[in-house]
Coordinates of C-alpha atoms in Angstrom, one line a residue:
M689 CA 11.5 112.2 -2.6
P690 CA 10.6 115.5 -5.0
T691 CA 8.3 118.5 -4.0
Y692 CA 5.7 118.8 -6.4
L693 CA 4.5 122.6 -6.8
S694 CA 1.9 122.4 -8.6
P695 CA -1.4 119.7 -8.1
G696 CA -1.5 116.7 -11.0
V697 CA -0.9 113.4 -11.7
Y698 CA 2.8 112.7 -10.8
V699 CA 4.9 109.9 -12.4
E700 CA 7.6 108.0 -10.6
E701 CA 9.6 105.0 -11.5
V702 CA 11.2 103.0 -8.9
A703 CA 13.9 100.6 -8.9
S704 CA 12.4 96.9 -7.3
G705 CA 15.8 95.6 -6.5
S706 CA 14.0 92.4 -9.0
A707 CA 16.1 91.1 -11.9
P708 CA 13.2 91.0 -15.2
I709 CA 13.0 87.1 -16.1
A710 CA 15.2 85.7 -18.4
G711 CA 14.4 84.2 -22.2
V712 CA 15.2 80.6 -22.1
G713 CA 15.8 79.4 -25.8
T714 CA 13.3 76.5 -27.0
S715 CA 15.0 75.4 -29.9
T716 CA 18.3 74.1 -29.4
A717 CA 18.1 70.1 -29.4
G718 CA 19.9 66.8 -28.0
F719 CA 20.2 63.5 -30.7
I720 CA 21.0 60.4 -29.7
G721 CA 22.0 57.5 -32.3
A722 CA 22.8 54.1 -31.8
F723 CA 24.9 52.3 -34.4
P724 CA 28.6 50.4 -35.1
N725 CA 31.4 51.8 -35.3
S726 CA 32.3 51.8 -38.6
I727 CA 30.0 52.1 -41.5
T728 CA 28.5 52.0 -45.1
I729 CA 27.8 54.9 -46.7
P730 CA 26.4 54.8 -50.4
E731 CA 27.7 57.1 -52.5
P732 CA 27.4 58.1 -56.3
N733 CA 30.2 56.2 -59.0
P734 CA 31.4 58.7 -61.3
N735 CA 32.6 56.5 -63.4
Y736 CA 28.2 54.8 -64.0
D737 CA 28.0 55.1 -67.8
P738 CA 24.3 55.1 -67.9
S739 CA 24.3 53.8 -71.4
Q740 CA 25.1 50.3 -70.2
A741 CA 23.8 47.9 -67.7
I742 CA 23.9 48.1 -64.5
D743 CA 26.2 45.4 -62.8
A744 CA 27.9 45.4 -59.3
T745 CA 31.6 44.6 -61.0
T746 CA 32.2 46.0 -64.0
N747 CA 28.9 49.6 -64.3
P748 CA 28.0 49.8 -60.2
A749 CA 25.5 53.1 -59.8
H750 CA 26.5 53.6 -56.7
I751 CA 30.1 52.4 -54.5
T752 CA 30.1 52.1 -51.1
T753 CA 32.8 53.6 -48.8
N754 CA 33.4 52.5 -45.1
F755 CA 32.7 55.5 -42.1
S756 CA 33.7 55.3 -38.7
P757 CA 31.8 58.1 -37.0
V758 CA 33.3 60.1 -33.6
K759 CA 33.9 57.5 -30.4
V760 CA 30.7 56.8 -28.2
G761 CA 29.6 59.2 -25.7
E762 CA 31.3 62.2 -27.5
V763 CA 29.1 64.7 -27.7
K764 CA 28.8 66.7 -30.5
L765 CA 28.2 70.2 -31.5
C766 CA 26.6 70.6 -35.1
T767 CA 25.3 73.9 -36.6
N768 CA 24.8 72.4 -39.6
F769 CA 24.4 69.5 -41.2
S770 CA 27.5 69.3 -42.7
E771 CA 29.1 69.7 -38.7
F772 CA 26.8 66.5 -38.8
K773 CA 28.2 63.8 -41.6
K774 CA 32.1 65.3 -40.7
F775 CA 31.5 63.8 -37.2
F776 CA 28.6 61.1 -38.2
G777 CA 28.9 60.3 -41.4
N778 CA 25.9 61.0 -44.5
F779 CA 22.9 58.9 -45.0
S780 CA 24.1 55.0 -44.9
H781 CA 23.0 51.5 -45.0
S782 CA 22.8 51.2 -41.3
Y783 CA 19.2 51.8 -40.4
A784 CA 19.9 53.1 -36.9
Q785 CA 22.5 55.8 -38.3
R786 CA 20.4 57.1 -41.1
K787 CA 17.3 57.2 -38.9
L788 CA 19.5 60.0 -36.8
A789 CA 20.8 61.3 -40.1
H790 CA 17.1 61.8 -41.3
A791 CA 16.4 63.6 -37.6
V792 CA 19.5 65.7 -37.8
Y793 CA 18.9 67.1 -41.6
G794 CA 15.0 67.6 -40.7
F795 CA 16.1 69.9 -38.1
F796 CA 18.3 72.0 -39.8
N797 CA 16.2 72.0 -43.0
N798 CA 13.2 73.1 -41.2
G799 CA 15.1 75.7 -39.4
G800 CA 17.0 74.7 -36.4
T801 CA 20.4 76.0 -35.8
R802 CA 22.2 73.8 -33.7
C803 CA 21.7 70.2 -32.4
Y804 CA 24.1 68.3 -30.2
V805 CA 23.9 65.3 -31.0
V806 CA 25.7 61.4 -29.5
R807 CA 25.6 58.4 -30.4
T808 CA 25.9 54.8 -28.3
A809 CA 27.2 51.1 -29.6
G810 CA 23.7 50.4 -29.3
E811 CA 20.4 50.7 -28.0
G812 CA 21.4 48.9 -24.5
Q813 CA 23.6 51.2 -23.3
I814 CA 21.0 54.8 -23.5
T815 CA 20.3 55.2 -19.7
A816 CA 19.1 57.7 -17.4
E817 CA 23.3 57.6 -16.2
F818 CA 24.5 57.8 -19.9
L819 CA 22.0 61.1 -21.0
E820 CA 23.2 62.6 -17.2
E821 CA 27.0 62.2 -18.2
T822 CA 26.5 63.5 -22.0
F823 CA 23.8 65.4 -21.3
E824 CA 22.9 67.0 -18.3
P825 CA 26.3 69.2 -18.2
I826 CA 25.0 71.4 -21.5
D827 CA 22.7 73.8 -20.2
E828 CA 21.2 75.2 -23.2
I829 CA 19.8 71.7 -24.9
A830 CA 15.7 71.7 -24.8
I831 CA 14.3 69.0 -26.4
V832 CA 15.7 65.4 -26.7
A833 CA 15.3 63.1 -29.8
A834 CA 16.7 59.1 -30.3
P835 CA 15.0 59.1 -33.2
G836 CA 14.4 55.2 -34.5
L837 CA 15.0 53.7 -30.8
T838 CA 11.3 53.1 -29.4
S839 CA 12.2 50.5 -27.3
S840 CA 10.7 51.8 -23.4
N841 CA 14.2 51.4 -22.1
V842 CA 15.5 54.4 -24.7
S843 CA 11.8 56.2 -23.3
D844 CA 12.4 56.1 -19.8
A845 CA 16.2 57.4 -19.9
I846 CA 14.9 59.9 -21.7
I847 CA 12.0 61.3 -19.4
T848 CA 14.3 60.4 -16.8
H849 CA 16.2 63.2 -17.8

């Protein structure tokens, strides 16, 4: 302890031995989608002639392409919507895939920077065990969403997770 030679107020900092509380991010989301192994994605037809009548065979306004997303249960980190499209496809004719695509698009459009996405082939495959295998090992996921999937089984699995 130091010796103080004159009267007054002295401030002495002493190490407390405990570490400060570390901040935890709450901006990383986990998205779950349930859609088949092949989806149909509409794309603008580059040969479409707007001066002609729209005809599904000779002058379609849109053409469709088949897309095969990543396999069931494979978790992918997406840092922008282009990465999502590479793994899971663009907006499609599939209701469940389209809901997922809109949710991820909105996430990035509203300032989100990182999200993890996983898919199943059907809504019945989303269980607490499935989430434990896919999302549990990733500590940074703070929010889990299953856009368009409203069954009580899915809700229970997410809450249990």
